XYZ file of C-alpha atoms in Angstrom:
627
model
C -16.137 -17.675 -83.485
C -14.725 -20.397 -82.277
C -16.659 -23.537 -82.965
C -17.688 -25.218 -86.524
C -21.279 -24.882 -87.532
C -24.024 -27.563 -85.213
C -23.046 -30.801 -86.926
C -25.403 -32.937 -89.082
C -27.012 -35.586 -86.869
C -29.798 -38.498 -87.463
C -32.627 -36.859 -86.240
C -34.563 -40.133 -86.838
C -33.038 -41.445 -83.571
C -33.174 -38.814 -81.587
C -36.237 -39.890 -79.699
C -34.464 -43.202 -79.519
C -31.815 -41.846 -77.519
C -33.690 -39.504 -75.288
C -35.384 -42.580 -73.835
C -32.272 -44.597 -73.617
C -31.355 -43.837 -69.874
C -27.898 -45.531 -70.740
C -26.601 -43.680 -73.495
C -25.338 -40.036 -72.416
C -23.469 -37.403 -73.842
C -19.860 -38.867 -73.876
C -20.906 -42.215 -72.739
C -22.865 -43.995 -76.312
C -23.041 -40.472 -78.008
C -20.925 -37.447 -79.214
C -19.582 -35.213 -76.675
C -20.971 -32.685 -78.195
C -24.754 -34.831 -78.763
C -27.321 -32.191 -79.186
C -30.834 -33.251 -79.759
C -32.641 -32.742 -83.113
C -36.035 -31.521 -83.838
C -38.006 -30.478 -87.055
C -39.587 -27.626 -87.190
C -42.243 -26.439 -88.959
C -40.325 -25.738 -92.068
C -39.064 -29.310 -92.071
C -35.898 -28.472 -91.365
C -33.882 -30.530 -88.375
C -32.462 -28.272 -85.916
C -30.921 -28.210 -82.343
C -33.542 -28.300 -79.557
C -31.384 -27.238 -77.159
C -32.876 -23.850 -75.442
C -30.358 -20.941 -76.099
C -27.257 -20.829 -74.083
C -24.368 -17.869 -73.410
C -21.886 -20.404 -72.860
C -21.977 -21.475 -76.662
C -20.369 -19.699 -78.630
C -21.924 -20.456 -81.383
C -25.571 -19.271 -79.553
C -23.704 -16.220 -79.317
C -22.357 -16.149 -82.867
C -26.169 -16.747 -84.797
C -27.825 -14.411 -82.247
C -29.955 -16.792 -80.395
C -28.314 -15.312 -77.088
C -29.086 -11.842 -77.475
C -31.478 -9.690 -75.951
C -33.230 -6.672 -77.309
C -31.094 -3.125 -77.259
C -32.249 -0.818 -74.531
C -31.542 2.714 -74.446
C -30.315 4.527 -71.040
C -33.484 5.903 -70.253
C -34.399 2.648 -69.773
C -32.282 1.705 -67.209
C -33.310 4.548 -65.919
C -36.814 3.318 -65.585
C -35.439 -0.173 -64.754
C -33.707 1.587 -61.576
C -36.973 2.974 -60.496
C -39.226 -0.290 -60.640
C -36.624 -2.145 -58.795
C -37.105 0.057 -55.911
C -40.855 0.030 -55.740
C -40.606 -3.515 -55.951
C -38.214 -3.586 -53.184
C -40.811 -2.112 -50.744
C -43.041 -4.743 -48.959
C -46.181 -6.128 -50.373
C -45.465 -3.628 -53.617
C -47.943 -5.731 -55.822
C -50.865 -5.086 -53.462
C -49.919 -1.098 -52.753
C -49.444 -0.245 -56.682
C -53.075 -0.786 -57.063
C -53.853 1.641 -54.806
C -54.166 5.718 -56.367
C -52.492 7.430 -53.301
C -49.477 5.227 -53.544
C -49.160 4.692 -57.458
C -49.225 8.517 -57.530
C -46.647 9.366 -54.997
C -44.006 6.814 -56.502
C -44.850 8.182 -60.000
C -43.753 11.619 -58.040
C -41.322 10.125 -56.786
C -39.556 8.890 -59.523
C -39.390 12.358 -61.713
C -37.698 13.985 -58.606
C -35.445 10.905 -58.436
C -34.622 10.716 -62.102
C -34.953 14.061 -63.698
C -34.812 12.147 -66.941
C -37.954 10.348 -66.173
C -40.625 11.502 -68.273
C -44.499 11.582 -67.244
C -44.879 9.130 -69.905
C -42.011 6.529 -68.516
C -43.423 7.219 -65.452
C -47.117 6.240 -66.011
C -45.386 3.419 -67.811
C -44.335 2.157 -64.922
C -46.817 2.345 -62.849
C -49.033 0.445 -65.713
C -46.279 -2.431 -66.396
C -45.908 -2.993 -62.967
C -49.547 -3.102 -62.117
C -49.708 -5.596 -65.072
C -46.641 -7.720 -63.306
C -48.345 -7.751 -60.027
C -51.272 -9.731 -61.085
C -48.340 -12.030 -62.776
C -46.809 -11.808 -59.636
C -49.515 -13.246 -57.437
C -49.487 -16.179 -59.718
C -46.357 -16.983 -59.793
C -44.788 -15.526 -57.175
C -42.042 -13.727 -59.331
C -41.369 -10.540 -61.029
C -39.217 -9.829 -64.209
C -37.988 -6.579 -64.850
C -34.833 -7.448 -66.810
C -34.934 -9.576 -69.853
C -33.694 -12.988 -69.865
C -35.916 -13.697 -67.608
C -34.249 -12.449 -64.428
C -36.614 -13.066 -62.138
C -37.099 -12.174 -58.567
C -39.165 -13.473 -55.772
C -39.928 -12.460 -51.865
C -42.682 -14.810 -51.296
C -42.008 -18.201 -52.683
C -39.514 -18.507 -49.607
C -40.999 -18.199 -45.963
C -39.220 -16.782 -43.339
C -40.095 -19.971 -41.078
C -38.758 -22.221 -43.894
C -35.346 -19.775 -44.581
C -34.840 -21.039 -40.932
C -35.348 -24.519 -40.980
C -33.576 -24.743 -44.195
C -30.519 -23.207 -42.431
C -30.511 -24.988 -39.292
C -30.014 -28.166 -41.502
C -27.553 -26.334 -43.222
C -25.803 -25.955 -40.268
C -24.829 -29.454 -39.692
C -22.512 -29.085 -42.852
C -20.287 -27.002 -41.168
C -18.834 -29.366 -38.347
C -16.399 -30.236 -40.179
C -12.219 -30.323 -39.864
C -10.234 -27.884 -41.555
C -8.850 -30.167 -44.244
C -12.739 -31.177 -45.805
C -13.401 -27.165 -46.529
C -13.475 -26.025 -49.833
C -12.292 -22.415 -51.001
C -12.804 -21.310 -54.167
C -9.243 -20.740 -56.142
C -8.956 -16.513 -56.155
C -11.265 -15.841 -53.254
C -8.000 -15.865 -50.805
C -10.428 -18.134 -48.378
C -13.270 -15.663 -48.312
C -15.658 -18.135 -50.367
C -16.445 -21.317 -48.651
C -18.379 -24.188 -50.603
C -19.857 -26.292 -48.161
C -21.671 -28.628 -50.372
C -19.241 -28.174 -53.723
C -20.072 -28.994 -57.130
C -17.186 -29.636 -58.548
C -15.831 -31.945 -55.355
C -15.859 -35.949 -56.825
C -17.603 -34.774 -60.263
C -17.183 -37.043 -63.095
C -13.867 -37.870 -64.087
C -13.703 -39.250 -67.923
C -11.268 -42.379 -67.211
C -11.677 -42.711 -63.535
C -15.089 -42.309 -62.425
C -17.477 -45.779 -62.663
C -20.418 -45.737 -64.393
C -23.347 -48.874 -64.404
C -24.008 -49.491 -68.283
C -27.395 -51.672 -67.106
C -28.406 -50.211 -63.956
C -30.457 -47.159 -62.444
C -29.476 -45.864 -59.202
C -32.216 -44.645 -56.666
C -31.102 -43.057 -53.860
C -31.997 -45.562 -51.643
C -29.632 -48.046 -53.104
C -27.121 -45.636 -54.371
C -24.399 -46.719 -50.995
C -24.446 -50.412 -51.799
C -23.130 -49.620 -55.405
C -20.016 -47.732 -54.126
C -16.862 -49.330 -56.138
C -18.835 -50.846 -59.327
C -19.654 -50.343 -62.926
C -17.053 -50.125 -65.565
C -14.418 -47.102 -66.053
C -16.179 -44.101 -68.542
C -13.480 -43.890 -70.866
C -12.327 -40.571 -72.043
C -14.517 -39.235 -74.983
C -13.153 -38.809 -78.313
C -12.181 -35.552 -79.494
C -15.487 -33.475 -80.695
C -13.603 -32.526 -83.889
C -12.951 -28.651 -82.372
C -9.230 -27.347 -82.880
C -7.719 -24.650 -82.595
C -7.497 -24.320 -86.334
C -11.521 -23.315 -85.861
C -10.972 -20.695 -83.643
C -10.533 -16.865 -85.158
C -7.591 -15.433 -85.942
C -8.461 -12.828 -82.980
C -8.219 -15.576 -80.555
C -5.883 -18.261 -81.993
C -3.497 -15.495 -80.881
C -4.162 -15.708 -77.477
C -2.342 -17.876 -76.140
C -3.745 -18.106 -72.561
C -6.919 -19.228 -74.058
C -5.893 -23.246 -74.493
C -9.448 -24.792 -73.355
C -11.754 -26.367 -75.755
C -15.774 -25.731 -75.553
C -16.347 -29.284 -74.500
C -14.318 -30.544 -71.752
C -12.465 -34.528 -72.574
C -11.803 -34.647 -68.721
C -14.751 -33.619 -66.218
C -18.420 -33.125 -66.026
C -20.442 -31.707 -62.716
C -22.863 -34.246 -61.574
C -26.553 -33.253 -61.279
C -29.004 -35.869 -59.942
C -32.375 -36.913 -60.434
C -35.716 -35.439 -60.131
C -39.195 -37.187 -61.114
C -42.494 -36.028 -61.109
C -44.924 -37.916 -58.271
C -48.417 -39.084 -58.554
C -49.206 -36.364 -56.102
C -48.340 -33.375 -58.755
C -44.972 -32.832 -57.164
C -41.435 -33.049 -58.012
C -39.008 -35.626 -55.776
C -35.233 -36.522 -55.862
C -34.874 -39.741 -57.021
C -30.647 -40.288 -57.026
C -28.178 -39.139 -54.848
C -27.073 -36.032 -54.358
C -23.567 -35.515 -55.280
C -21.182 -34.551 -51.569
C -24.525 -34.974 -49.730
C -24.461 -37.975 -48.249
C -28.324 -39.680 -48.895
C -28.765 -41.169 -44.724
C -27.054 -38.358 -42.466
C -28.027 -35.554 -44.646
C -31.817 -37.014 -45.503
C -33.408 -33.828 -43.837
C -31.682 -31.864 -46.190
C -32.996 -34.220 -49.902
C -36.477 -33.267 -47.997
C -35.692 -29.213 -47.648
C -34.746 -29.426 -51.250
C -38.078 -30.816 -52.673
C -40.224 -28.486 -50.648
C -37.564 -25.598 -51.768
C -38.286 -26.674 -55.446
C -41.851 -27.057 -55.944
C -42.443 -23.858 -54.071
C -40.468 -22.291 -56.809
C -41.345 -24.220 -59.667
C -43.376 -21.158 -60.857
C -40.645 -19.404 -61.045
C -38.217 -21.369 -62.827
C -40.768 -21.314 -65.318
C -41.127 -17.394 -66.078
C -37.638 -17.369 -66.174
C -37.246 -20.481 -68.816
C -40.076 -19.187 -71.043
C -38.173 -16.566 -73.089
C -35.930 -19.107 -73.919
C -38.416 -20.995 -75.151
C -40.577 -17.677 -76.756
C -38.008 -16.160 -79.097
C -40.230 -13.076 -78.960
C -41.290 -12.494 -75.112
C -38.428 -9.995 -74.390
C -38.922 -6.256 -76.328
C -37.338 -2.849 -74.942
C -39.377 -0.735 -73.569
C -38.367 2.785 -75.375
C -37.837 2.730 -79.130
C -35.134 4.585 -81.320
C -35.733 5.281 -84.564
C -33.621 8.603 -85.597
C -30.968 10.454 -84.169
C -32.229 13.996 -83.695
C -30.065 17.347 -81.897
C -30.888 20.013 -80.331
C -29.946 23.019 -82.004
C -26.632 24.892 -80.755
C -26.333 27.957 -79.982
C -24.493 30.509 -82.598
C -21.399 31.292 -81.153
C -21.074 27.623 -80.125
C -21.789 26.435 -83.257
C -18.900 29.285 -84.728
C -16.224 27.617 -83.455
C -17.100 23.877 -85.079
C -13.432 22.285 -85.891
C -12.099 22.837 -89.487
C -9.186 21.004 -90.574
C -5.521 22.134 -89.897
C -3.096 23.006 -92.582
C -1.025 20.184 -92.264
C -3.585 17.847 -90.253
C -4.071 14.200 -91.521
C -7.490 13.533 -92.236
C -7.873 10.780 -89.301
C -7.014 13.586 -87.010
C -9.006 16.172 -87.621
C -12.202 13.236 -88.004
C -10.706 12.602 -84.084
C -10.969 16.141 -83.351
C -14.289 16.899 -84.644
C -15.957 13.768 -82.889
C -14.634 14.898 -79.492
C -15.874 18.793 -80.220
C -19.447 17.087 -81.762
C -19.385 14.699 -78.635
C -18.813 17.694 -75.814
C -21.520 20.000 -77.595
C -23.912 17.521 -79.345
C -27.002 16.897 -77.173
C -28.790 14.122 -78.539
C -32.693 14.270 -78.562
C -33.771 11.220 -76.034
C -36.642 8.907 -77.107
C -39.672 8.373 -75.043
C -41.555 5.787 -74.480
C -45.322 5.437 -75.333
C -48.164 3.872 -73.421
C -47.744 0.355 -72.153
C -49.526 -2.303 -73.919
C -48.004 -6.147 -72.597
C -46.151 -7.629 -75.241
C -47.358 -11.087 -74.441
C -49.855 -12.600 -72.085
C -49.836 -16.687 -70.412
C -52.796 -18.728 -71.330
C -54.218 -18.544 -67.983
C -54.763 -14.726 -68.173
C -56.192 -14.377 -71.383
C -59.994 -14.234 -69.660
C -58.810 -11.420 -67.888
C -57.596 -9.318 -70.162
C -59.746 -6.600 -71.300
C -61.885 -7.206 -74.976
C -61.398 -3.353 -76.398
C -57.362 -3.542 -76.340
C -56.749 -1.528 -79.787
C -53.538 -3.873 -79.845
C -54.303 -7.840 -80.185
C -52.089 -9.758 -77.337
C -49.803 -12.927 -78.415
C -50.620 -15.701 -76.330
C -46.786 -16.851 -74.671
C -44.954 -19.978 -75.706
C -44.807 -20.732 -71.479
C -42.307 -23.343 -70.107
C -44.346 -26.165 -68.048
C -42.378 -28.231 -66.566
C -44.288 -30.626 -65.693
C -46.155 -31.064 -68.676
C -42.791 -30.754 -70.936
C -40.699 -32.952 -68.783
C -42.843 -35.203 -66.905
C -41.500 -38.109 -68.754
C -38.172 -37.678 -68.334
C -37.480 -35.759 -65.194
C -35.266 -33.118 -64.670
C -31.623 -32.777 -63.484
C -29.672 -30.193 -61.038
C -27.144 -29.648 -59.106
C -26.861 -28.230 -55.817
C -24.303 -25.795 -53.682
C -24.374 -24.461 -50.677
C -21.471 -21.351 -49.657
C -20.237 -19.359 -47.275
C -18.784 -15.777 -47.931
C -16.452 -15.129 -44.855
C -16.146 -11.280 -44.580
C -13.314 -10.232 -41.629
C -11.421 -7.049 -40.282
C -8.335 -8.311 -42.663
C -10.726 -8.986 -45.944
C -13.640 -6.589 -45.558
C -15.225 -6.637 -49.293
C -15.922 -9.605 -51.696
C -16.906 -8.971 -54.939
C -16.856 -11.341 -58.071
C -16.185 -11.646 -61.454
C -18.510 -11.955 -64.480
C -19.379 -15.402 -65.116
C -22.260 -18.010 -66.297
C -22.612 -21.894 -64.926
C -20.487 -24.440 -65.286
C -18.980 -25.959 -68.797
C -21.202 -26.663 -72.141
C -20.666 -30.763 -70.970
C -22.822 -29.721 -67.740
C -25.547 -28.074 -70.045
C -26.737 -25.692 -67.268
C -29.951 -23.839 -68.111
C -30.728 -21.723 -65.101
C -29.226 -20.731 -61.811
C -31.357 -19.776 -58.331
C -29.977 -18.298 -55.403
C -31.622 -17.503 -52.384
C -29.754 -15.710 -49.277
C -30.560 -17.836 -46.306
C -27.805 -15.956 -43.488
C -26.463 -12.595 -43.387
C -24.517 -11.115 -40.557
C -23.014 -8.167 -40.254
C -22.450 -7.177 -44.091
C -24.473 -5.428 -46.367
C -27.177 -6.554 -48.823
C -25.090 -8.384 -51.164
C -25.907 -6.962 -54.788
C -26.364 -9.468 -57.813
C -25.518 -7.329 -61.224
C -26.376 -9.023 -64.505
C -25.282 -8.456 -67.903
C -26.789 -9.227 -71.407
C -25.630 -9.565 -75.301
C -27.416 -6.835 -77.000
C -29.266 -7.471 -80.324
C -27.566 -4.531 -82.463
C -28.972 -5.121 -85.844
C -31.782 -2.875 -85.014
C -29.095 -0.264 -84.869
C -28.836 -0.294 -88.580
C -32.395 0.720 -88.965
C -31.598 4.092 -86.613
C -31.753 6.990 -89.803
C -28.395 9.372 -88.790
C -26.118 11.042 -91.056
C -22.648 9.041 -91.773
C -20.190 9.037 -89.855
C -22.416 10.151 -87.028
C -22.277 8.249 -83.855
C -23.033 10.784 -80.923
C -26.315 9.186 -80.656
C -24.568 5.625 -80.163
C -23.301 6.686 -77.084
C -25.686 9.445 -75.414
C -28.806 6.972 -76.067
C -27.411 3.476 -75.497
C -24.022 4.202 -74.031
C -21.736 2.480 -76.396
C -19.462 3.223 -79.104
C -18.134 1.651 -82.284
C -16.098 -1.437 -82.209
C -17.109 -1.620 -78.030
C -18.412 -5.434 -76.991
C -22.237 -5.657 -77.640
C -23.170 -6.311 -74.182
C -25.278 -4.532 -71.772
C -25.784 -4.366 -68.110
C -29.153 -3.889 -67.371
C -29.257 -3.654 -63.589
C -28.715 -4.862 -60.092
C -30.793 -7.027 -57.832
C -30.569 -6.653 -53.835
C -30.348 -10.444 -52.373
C -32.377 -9.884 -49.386
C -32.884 -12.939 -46.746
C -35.657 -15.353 -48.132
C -35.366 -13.289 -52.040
C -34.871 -16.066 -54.384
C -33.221 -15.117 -57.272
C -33.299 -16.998 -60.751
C -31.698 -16.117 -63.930
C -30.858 -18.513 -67.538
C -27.653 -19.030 -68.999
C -28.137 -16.111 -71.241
C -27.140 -14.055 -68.943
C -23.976 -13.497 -67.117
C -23.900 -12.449 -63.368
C -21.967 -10.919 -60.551
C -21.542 -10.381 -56.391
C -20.725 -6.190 -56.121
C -20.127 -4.416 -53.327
C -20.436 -6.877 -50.225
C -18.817 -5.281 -47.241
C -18.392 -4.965 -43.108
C -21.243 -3.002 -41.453
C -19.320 -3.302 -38.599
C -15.175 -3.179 -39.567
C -13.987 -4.298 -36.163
C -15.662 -7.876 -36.095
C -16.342 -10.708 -38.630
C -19.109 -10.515 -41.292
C -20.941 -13.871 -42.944
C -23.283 -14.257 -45.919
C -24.857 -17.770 -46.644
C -26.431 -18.702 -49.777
C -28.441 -21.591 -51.026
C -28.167 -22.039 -54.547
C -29.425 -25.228 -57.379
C -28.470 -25.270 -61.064
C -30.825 -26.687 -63.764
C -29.556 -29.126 -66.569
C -31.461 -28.350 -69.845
C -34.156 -30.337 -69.583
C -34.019 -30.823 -73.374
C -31.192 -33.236 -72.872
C -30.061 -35.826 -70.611
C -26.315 -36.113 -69.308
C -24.589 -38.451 -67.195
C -26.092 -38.000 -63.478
C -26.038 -39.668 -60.281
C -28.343 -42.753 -61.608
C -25.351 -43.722 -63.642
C -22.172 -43.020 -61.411
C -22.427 -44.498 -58.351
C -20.993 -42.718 -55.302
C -17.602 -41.974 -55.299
C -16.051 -40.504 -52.025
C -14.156 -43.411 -49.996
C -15.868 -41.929 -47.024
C -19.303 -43.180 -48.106
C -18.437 -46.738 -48.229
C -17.383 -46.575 -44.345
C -20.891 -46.226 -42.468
C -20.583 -44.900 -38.861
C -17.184 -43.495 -39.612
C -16.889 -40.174 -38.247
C -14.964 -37.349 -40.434
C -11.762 -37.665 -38.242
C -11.785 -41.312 -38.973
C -11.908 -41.252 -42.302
C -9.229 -38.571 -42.532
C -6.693 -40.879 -41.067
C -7.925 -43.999 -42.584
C -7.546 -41.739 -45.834
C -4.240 -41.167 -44.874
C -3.220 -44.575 -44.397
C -4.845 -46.398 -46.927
C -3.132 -42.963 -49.428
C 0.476 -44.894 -47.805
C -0.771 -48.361 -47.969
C -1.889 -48.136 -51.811
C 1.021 -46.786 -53.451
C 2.227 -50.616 -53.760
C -0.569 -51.174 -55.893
C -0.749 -50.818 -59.251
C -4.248 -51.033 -59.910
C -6.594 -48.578 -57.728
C -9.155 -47.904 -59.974
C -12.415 -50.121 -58.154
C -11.499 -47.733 -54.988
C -14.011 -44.868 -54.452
C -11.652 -41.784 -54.680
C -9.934 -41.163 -51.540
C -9.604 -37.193 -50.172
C -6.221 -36.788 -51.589
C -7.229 -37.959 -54.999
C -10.533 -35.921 -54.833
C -8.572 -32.963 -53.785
C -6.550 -33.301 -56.858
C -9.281 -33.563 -59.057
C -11.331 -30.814 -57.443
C -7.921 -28.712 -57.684
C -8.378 -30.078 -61.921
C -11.305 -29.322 -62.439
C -11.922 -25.748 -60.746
C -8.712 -25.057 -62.863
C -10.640 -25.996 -66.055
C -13.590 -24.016 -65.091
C -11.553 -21.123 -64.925
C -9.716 -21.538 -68.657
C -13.927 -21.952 -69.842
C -14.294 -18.553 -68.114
C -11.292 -17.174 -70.166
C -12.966 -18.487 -73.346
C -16.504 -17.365 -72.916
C -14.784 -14.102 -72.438
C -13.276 -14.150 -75.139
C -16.398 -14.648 -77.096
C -18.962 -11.963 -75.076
C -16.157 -9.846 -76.520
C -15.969 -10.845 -80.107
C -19.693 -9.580 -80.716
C -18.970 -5.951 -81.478
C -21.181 -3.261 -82.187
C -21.498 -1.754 -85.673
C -23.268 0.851 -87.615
């Protein structure tokens, strides 16, 4: 892998530190600053939740999620579409209904069994009385989580006609992400006047509330550049020390995304309290407002999906495989099994007999049994049923506000457009998680708040599989049909699975953690002779486990900001001029960046992002599977 070991740390301090607002990863601490925690074996360890980006998560395990088998995927296909039709968690109660989609789904999937069927039918009628608490569903482990009422129709619509407003704007303020050949528009960007280690300002003594942040435009000292976290390329495998494309290191030295502020109110809810970063805090005010009703309608949510990252155990799969088993072949086929040529190297006839064993091999596929939940949230326990002949585990939930009350949360926001036209019908995208490991993004939401004239964009999601349970499967060496007619893999293939696809509906918010990896498939035209738009809202979640440098430390830093009642074509030529005026200077560094500068940066940085992308890659890939 490609990182040392977690380093040693003073764990004595760490609660020091946590409450210092002014000490930050790579501003008073270690770039690479993680958090220690004893646990119950007195031992001092990270108490960072799991994350895919880190590849040493990736390398001890603590990433991976349980092994499924293709029948289960199979089943996963099925409860996605019941849960797809309207008011599902009501009509799955109801005998009529629950019977005609358990029909349903054996004529849909002949390899649905009555007993994955019933299963269905009995996890989802467990999930719907999660659902109505929540307002979420998981069906693929992570959490990925799912949600058609935690977002009104009526507040989709106000939400966008705020939205709106971001889009009168000139040509040369839109932002395009690099690859997308101008199909993906960021209207509120992430990566636009981030943090820039020996450029950006930061106030060493000073909190800055949203109200106030404008009148701090220009001050604080320069963040220096952080020192180097002691990760060369010396510590990266000989597998990837050879590729030469792969030149970033795990923690960036030159940019972090800014998330701001949010605190928990005496009224129970959750409110921004520091800018948000390219959303200017007095013309855009409507929109801080949207965003705190958005959030603490789906703080439920979030939650389900950050528990298993808490609960080590709250994920399982669903069908269990134990021993590879065939079904018998017929004589003549079995007559004409290989035998090994006269003059035929060993390695080729072993070739030739595993294609002839994998053409007439039919594997014996594992059912599932009756479903029993895994794990229950304290709030349900008094409803669950005293004569279970399996005792329930009581859930290690996320609460936020009970967890985090005392030192708030962080996130970052972005808002894009996908422009679909006659000339670039389809978008799809690559695989990819959130942001670096300096930004420390936990979670990701997206809801679909404008679609016109292209189809229901489809979010895929893929997973690091937990194969050590493959050693336990009881098959005869050098046997490994099994590996790839149950689980679809092979030896030596990357250990990662792709569960299944969510349909991003208008109003469907969509939530996932960083220990999975997602992407846009299949977005095209309806109609091929005229344009085609999809808008999203989505909001990315710092671990709350640590705090990083945010908007109440770096005061604002677009040059626009500091010119109130400046319209956008005014600042684009005063940008211009002052970009002439200022190259007589030597000393520029107490200006808020201007747009060429922040262009340059943004150019930087998305750059950057993209080398990360190369290494996490890199190490999804390096987990192989064995047995």
């Amino acid at each position: 892998m490609f990182q040392q070991s977690f380093k040693e740390q003073t764990p004595m301090s760490d609660p020091d530190i946590q409450d210092n607002p002014f000490l930050r990863p790579g501003y008073g601490l270690p770039l690479d600053f993680a958090p220690m925690q004893k646990n119950v074996y007195g031992i001092h360890n990270r108490s960072l939740f799991p994350n895919a980006n880190d590849d040493r998560d990736i390398k001890q395990g603590n990433a991976d999620q349980p092994l499924q088998t293709l029948r289960e995927f199979n089943m996963l296909r099925i409860m996605e579409g019941i849960t797809d039709t309207p008011e599902w968690y009501k009509r799955i109660h109801e005998y009529d209904v629950a019977e005609a989609w358990k029909k349903d789904a054996m004529e849909k999937e002949p390899d649905i069994t009555p007993n994955m069927a019933n299963w269905i039918i009995d996890e989802l009628r467990f999930k719907s009385i999660l659902y109505e608490h929540s307002g979420a569903i998981a069906l693929y482990n992570g959490d990925v989580t799912k949600s058609d009422i935690n977002i009104s129709d009526e507040f989709r619509l106000r939400l966008l006609h705020a939205v709106k407003s971001l889009e009168d704007i000139p040509q040369e303020m839109r932002f395009y992400n690099p690859g997308t050949d101008y199909v993906q528009e960021d209207l509120i960007p992430v990566a636009f006047c981030c943090l820039v280690y020996g450029r950006s300002r930061i106030l060493s003594d000073k909190i800055i509330s949203t109200e106030e942040s404008l009148k701090y435009i220009g001050q604080g000292e320069i963040i220096p550049v952080p020192e180097e976290t002691g990760i060369t390329r010396e510590d990266i495998t000989t597998r990837v020390a050879t590729q030469t494309d792969i030149a970033t290191r795990p923690y960036s030295r030159r940019f972090q995304m800014l998330p701001f502020e949010m605190n928990l109110g005496e009224d129970g809810k959750w409110h921004i309290t520091s800018y948000i970063n390219n959303l200017h805090p007095v013309r855009y005010s409507g929109l801080y407002e949207l965003f705190e009703e958005l959030f603490n309608n789906v703080i439920d949510q979030l939650e389900v999906t950050l528990t298993p990252l808490k609960d080590m155990l709250h994920s399982r799969a669903r069908i269990e495989y134990r021993k590879a088993e065939y079904y018998p072949l017929p004589k003549e086929v079995e007559e004409q099994i290989p035998k090994p040529g006269e003059r035929e190297a060993e390695i080729e006839f072993e070739d030739r007999l595993q294609s002839w064993r994998m053409a007439n091999l039919k594997a014996v596929q594992p059912d599932c049994g009756k479903f029993i939940p895994w794990a229950v949230p304290q709030w349900m326990m008094n409803n669950i049923p005293m004569d279970l002949s399996t005792p329930l585990r009581v859930e290690q939930e996320v609460l936020l506000g009970k967890d985090y009350a005392k030192h708030g949360l962080q996130l970052m926001i972005r808002i894009f457009d996908i422009h679909l036209s006659p000339e670039k019908p389809r978008f799809e995208s690559g695989w990819h998680g959130a942001g670096q490991m300096n930004d420390h993004v936990i979670a990701s939401a997206f809801v679909t708040i404008e679609h016109d004239n292209v189809t229901v964009p489809l979010m895929a999601f893929r997973h690091l599989a937990e194969t050590t349970t493959l050693g336990e499967v009881e098959h005869r060496p050098e046997d490994t049909v099994w590996l790839k007619q149950i689980f679809g893999l092979n030896p030596g293939d990357a250990a990662i699975q792709e569960p299944g696809k969510i349909r991003c509906f208008l109003n469907r918010m969509v939530m996932f953690p960083s220990t999975v990896q997602h992407r846009y498939e299949g977005m095209e035209l309806v109609d091929n002779s005229k344009n085609g738009t999809v808008k999203a809202f989505a909001f990315f979640l710092v671990d709350p486990n640590i705090r990083i440098t945010s908007t109440a430390n770096v005061p604002p830093q677009r040059l626009d900001w500091a010119f109130q009642g400046a319209d956008y074509d005014e600042f684009l030529n005063l940008n211009l001029s002052l970009d002439k005026l200022l190259m007589g200077f030597q000393n520029q560094s107490n200006l808020p960046f201007s747009m060429s500068e922040a262009k340059r940066w943004h150019a930087q940085a998305l750059k950057e992002t993209i080398e990360f992308t190369k290494y996490t890659d890199v190490a999804w890939d390096s987990k192989k599977v064995n047995v």
